[in-house]
PDB file of C-alpha atoms in Angstrom:
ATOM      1  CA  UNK A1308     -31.424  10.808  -3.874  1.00  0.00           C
ATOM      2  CA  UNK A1309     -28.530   8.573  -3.940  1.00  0.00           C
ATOM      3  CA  UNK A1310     -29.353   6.566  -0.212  1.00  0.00           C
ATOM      4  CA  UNK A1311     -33.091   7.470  -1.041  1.00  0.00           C
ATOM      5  CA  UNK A1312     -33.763   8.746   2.277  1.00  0.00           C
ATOM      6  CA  UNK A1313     -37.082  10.074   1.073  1.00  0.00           C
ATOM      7  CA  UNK A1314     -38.411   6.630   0.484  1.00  0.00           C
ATOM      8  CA  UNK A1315     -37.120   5.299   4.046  1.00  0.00           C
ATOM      9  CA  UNK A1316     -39.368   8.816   5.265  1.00  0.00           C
ATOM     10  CA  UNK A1317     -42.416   7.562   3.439  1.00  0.00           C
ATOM     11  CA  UNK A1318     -42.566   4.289   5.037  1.00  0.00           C
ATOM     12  CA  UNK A1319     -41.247   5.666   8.697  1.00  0.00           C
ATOM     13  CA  UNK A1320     -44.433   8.235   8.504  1.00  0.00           C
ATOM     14  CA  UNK A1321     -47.054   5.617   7.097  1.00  0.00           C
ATOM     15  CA  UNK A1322     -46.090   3.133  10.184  1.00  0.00           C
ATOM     16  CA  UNK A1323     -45.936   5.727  13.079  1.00  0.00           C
ATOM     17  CA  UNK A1324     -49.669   6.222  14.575  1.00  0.00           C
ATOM     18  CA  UNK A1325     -48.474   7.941  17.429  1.00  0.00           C
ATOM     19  CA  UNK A1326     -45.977  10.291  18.609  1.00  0.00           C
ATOM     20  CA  UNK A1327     -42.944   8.629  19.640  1.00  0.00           C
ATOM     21  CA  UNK A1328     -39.599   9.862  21.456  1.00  0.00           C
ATOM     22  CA  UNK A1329     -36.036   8.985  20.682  1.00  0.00           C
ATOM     23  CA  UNK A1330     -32.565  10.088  21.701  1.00  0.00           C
ATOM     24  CA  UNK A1331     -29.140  10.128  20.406  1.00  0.00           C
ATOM     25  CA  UNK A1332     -25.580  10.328  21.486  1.00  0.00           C
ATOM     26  CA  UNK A1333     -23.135  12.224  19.505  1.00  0.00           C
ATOM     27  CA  UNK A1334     -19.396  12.035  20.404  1.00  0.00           C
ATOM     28  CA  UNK A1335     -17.712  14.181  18.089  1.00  0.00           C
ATOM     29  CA  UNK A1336     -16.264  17.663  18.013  1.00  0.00           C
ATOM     30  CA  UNK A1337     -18.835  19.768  19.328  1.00  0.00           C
ATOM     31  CA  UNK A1338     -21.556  21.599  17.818  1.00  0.00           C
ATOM     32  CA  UNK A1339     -21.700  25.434  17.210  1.00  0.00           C
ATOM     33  CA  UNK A1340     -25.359  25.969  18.053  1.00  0.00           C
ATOM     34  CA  UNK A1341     -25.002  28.884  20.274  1.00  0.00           C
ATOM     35  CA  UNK A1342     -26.012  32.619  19.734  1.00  0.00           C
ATOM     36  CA  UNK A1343     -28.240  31.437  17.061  1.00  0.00           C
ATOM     37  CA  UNK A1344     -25.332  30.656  14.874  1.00  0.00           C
ATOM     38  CA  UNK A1345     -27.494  27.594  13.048  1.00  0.00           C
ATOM     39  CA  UNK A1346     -31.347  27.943  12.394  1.00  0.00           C
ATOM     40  CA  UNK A1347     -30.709  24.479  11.843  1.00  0.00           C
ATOM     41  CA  UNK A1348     -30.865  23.886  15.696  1.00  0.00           C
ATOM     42  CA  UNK A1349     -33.498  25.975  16.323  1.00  0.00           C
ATOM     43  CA  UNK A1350     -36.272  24.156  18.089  1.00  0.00           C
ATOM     44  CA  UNK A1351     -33.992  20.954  18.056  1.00  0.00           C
ATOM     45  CA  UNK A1352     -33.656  19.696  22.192  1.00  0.00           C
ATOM     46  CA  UNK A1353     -29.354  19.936  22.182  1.00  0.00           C
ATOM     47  CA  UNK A1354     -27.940  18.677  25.006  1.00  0.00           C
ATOM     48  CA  UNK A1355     -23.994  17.929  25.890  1.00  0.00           C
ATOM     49  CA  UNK A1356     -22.038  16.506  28.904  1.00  0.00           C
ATOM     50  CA  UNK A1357     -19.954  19.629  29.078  1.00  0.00           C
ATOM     51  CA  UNK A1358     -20.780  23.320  28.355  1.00  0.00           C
ATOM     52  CA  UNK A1359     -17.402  23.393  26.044  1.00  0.00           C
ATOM     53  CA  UNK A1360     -19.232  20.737  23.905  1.00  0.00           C
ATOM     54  CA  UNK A1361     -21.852  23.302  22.571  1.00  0.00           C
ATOM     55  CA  UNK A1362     -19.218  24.829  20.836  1.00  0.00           C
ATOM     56  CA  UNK A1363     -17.234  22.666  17.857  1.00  0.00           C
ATOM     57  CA  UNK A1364     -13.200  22.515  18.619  1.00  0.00           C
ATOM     58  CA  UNK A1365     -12.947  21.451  14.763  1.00  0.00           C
ATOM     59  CA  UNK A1366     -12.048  23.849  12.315  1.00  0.00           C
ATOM     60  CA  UNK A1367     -14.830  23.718   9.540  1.00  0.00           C
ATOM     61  CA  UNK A1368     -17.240  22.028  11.988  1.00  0.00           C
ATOM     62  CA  UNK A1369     -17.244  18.380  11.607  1.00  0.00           C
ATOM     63  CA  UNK A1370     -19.120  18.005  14.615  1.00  0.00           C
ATOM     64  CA  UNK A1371     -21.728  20.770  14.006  1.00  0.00           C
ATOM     65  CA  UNK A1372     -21.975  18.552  10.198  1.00  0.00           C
ATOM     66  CA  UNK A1373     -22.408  15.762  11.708  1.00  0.00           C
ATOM     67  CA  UNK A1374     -25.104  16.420  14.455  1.00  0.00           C
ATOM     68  CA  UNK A1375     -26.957  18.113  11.215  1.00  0.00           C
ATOM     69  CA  UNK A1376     -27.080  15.035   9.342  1.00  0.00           C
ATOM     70  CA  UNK A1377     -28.500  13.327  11.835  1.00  0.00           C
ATOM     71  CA  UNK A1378     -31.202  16.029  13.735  1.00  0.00           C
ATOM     72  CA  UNK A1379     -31.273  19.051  11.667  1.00  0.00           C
ATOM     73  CA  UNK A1380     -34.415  20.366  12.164  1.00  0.00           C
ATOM     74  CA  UNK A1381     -37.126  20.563   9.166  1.00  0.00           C
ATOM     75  CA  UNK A1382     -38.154  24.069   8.396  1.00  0.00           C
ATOM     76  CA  UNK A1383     -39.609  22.838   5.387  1.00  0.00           C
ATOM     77  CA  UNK A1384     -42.176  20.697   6.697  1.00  0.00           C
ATOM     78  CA  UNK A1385     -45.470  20.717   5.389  1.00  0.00           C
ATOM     79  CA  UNK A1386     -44.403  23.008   2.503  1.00  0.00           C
ATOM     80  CA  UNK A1387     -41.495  22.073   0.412  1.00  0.00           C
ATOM     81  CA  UNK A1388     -41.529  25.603  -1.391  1.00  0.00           C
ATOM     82  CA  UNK A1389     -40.876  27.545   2.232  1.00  0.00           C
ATOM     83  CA  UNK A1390     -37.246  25.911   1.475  1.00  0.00           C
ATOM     84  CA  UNK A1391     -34.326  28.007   2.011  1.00  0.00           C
ATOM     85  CA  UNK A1392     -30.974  26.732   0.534  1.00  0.00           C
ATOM     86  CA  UNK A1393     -28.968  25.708   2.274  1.00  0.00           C
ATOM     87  CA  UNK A1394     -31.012  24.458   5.029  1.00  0.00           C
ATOM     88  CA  UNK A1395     -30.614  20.897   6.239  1.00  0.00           C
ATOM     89  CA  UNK A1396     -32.731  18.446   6.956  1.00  0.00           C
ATOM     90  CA  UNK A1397     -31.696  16.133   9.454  1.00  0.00           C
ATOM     91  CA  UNK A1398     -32.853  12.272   9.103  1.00  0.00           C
ATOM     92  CA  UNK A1399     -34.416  12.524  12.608  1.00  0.00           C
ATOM     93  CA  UNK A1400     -36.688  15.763  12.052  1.00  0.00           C
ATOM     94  CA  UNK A1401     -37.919  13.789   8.427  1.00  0.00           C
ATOM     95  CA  UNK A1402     -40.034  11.365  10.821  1.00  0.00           C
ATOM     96  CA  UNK A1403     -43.041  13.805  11.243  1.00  0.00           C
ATOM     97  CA  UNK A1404     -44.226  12.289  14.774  1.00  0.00           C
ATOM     98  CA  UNK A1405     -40.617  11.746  16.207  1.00  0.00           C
ATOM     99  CA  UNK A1406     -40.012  13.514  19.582  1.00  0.00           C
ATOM    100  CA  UNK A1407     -36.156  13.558  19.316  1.00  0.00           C
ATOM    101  CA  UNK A1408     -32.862  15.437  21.330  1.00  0.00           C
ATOM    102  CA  UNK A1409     -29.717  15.128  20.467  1.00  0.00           C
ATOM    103  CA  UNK A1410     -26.440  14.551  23.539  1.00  0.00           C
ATOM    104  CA  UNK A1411     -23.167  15.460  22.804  1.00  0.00           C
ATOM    105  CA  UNK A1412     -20.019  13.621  23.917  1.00  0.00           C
ATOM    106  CA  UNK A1413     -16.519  14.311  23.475  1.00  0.00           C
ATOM    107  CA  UNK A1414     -14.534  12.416  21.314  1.00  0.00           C
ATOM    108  CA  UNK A1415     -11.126  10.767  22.245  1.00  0.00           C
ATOM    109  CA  UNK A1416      -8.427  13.214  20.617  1.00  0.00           C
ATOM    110  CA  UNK A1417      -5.837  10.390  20.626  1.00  0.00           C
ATOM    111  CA  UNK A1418      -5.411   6.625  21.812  1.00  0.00           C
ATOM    112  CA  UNK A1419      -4.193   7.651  25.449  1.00  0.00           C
ATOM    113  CA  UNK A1420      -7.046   9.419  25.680  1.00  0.00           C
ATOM    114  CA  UNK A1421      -9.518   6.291  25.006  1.00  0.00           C
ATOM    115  CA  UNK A1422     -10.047   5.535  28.223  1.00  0.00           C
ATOM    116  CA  UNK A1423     -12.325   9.065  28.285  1.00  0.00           C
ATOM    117  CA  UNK A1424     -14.134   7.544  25.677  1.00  0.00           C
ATOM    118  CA  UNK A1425     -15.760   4.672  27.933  1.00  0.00           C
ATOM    119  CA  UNK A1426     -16.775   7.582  30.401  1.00  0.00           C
ATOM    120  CA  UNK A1427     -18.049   9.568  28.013  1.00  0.00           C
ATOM    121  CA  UNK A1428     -20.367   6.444  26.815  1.00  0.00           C
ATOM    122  CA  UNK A1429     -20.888   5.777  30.398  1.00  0.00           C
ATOM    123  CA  UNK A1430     -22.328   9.430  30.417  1.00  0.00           C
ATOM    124  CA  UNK A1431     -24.718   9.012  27.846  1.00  0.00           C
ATOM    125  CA  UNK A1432     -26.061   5.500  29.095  1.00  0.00           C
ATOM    126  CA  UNK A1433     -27.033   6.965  32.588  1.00  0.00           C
ATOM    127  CA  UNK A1434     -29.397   9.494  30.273  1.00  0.00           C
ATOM    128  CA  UNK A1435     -31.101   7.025  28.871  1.00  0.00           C
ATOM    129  CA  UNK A1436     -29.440   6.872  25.257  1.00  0.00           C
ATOM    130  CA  UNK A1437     -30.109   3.612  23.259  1.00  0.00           C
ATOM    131  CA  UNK A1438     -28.027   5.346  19.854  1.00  0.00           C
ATOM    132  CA  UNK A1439     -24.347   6.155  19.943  1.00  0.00           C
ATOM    133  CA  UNK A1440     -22.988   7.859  17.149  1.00  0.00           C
ATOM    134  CA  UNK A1441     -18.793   7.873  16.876  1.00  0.00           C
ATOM    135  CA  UNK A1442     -18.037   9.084  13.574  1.00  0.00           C
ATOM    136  CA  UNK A1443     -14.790  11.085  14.736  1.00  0.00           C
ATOM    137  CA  UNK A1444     -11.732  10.536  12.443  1.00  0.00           C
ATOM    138  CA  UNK A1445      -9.048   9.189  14.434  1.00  0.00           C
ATOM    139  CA  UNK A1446      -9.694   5.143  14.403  1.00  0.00           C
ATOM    140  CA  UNK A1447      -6.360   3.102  15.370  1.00  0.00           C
ATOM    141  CA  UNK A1448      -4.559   0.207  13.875  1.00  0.00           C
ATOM    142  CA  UNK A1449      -6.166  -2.917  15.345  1.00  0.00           C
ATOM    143  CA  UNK A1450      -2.483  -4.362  16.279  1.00  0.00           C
ATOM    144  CA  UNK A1451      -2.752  -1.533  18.674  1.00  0.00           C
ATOM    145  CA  UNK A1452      -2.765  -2.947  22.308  1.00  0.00           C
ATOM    146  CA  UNK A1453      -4.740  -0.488  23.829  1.00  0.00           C
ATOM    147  CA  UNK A1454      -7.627   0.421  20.970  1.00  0.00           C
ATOM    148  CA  UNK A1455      -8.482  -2.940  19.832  1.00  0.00           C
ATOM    149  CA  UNK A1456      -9.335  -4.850  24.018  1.00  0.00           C
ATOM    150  CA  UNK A1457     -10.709  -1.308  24.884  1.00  0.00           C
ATOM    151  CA  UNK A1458     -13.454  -0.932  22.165  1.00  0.00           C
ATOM    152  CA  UNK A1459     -14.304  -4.600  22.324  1.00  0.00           C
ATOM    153  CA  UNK A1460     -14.696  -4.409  26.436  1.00  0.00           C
ATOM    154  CA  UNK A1461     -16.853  -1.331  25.550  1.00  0.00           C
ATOM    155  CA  UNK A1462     -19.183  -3.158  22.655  1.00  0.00           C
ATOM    156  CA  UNK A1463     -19.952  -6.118  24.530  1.00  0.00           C
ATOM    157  CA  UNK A1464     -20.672  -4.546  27.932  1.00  0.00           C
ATOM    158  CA  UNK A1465     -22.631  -1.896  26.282  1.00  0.00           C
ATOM    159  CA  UNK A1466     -24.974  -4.319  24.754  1.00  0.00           C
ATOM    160  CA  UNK A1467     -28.161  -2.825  25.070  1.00  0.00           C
ATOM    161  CA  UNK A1468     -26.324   0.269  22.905  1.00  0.00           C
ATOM    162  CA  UNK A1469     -26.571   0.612  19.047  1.00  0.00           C
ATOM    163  CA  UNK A1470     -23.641   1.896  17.844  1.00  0.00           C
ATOM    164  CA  UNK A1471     -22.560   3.455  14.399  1.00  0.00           C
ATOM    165  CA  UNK A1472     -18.791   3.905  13.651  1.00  0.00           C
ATOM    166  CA  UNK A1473     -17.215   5.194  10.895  1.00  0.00           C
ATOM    167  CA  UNK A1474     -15.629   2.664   8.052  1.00  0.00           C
ATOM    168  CA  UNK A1475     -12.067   3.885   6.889  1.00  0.00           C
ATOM    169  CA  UNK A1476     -10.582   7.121   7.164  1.00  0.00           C
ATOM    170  CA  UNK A1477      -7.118   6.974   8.966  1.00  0.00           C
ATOM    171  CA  UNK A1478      -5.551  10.004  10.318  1.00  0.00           C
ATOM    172  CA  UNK A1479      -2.083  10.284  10.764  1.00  0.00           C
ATOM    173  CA  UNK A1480      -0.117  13.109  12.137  1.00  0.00           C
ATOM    174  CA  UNK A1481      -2.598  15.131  10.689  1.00  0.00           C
ATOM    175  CA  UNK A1482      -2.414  13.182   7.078  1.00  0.00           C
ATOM    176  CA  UNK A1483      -6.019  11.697   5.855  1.00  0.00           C
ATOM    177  CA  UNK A1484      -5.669   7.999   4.779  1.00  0.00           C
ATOM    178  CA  UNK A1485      -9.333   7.662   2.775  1.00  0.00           C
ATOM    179  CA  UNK A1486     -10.705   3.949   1.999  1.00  0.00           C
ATOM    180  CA  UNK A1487      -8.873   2.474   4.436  1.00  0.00           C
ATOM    181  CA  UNK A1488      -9.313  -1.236   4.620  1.00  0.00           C
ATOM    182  CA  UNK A1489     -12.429  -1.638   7.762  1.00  0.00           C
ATOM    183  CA  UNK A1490     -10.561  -4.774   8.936  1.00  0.00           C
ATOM    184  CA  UNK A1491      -7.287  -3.271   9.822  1.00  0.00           C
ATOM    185  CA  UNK A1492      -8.501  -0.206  11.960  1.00  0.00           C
ATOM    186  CA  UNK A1493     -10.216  -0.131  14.963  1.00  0.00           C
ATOM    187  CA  UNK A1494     -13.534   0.296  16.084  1.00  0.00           C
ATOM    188  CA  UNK A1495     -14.837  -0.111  12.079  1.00  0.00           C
ATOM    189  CA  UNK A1496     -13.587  -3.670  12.514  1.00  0.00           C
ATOM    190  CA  UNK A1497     -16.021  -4.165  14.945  1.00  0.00           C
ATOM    191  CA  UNK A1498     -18.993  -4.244  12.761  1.00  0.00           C
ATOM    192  CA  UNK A1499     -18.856  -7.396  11.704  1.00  0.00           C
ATOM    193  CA  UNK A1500     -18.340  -9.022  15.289  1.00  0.00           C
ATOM    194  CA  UNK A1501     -21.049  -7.538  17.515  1.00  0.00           C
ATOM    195  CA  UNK A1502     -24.798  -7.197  16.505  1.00  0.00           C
ATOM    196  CA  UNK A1503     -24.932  -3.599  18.067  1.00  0.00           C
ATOM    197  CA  UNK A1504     -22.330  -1.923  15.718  1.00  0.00           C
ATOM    198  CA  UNK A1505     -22.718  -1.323  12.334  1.00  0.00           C
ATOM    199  CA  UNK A1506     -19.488   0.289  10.382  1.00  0.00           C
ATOM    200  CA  UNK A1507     -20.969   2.821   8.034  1.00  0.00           C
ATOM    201  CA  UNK A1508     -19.154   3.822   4.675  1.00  0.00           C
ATOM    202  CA  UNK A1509     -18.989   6.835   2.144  1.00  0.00           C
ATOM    203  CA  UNK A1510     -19.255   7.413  -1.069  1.00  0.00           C
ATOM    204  CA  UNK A1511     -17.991   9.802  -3.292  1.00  0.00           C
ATOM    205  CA  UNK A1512     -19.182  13.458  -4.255  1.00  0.00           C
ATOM    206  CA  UNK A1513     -16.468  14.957  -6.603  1.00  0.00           C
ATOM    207  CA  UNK A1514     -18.123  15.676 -10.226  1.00  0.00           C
ATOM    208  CA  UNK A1515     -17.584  12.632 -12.564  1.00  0.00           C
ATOM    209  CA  UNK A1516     -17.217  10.295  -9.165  1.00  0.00           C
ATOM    210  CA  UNK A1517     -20.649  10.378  -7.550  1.00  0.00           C
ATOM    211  CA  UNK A1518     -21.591   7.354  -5.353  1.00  0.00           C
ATOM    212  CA  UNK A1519     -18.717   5.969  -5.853  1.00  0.00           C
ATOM    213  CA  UNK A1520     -16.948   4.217  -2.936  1.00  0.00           C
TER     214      UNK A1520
END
């Protein structure tokens, strides 16, 4: 109710005549959607780069979250009483005439390893994905000489790419940093200097806090 996702839904459904088809990228931690672990992904077109990839590495799933949020199917649809809590419904599968498949990257586990990253990119460009999504949790000081050149290469040669990056968590030998300033870590600095990244936020959901930044 709170990013009133159900109103963007209404409009999305009263403007699309015809079926349409989109694709994502997803580099992040995997997703468990194997051996009918998630009805969630049930009907939902999952592909991934590497067969390790349809599996999350992330204890607690951050990947398998995040792929959710974004293409979840809709079991729900036409009837919202066939609910069944807690069954997700991803912001894709809420357009009613969106075609849509999801493609799994790998995320970067540490800077050395962000040259991977601009493969992994590379990866998803030669399928034809317009949509990158990086929300992984391990964005690096800008002063850093390899993150900051790197990502900015990557944004401005990947121009024809939307990208959506993750605002401010900072983690540090395994310590979480929350509301970390999005000007002093790197790629959520970005945002504000290319016209295909936007930095996304998050608010709050502890009881007494909610929607709070």
């Amino acid at each position: 109710s709170f990013i009133k996702i159900s109103d963007a839904w209404d409009i999305a459904n009263q403007k699309i005549e015809n079926p349409i088809s989109v694709a994502v990228g997803i580099i992040d931690t995997g997703v468990d959607a194997s051996d009918g672990r998630h009805p969630e992904f049930q009907d939902v077109i999952l592909n991934a780069l590497s067969p390790e990839l349809l599996k999350d590495s992330k204890f607690g799933g951050h990947g398998t979250q995040v792929a959710g949020i974004i293409g979840a199917n809709n079991k729900s649809f036409p009837d919202p009483a066939k609910y069944e809590f807690p069954q997700m419904n991803g912001i894709l599968s809420g357009v009613h005439k969106l075609d849509y498949r999801l493609e799994l990257g790998k995320k970067p586990t540490s800077a050395l390893t962000l040259y991977t990253l601009a493969s992994t990119i590379d990866g998803l460009s030669r399928r034809g994905i317009k949509i990158i999504n990086m929300s992984f949790a391990n964005p690096i000081p800008v002063f850093s000489l390899t993150a900051y050149p790197l990502y900015s290469k990557l944004f401005s040669k990947k121009s024809d790419i939307l990208f959506i990056v993750p605002a401010g968590q900072l983690t540090v030998f395994g310590y979480d940093f929350p509301a970390v300033d999005a000007e002093l870590i790197s790629p959520a600095n970005f945002g504000d200097n290319f016209a295909n990244v936007i930095t996304v936020g998050a608010t709050d959901i502890t009881p007494g806090a909610e929607d709070k930044r």
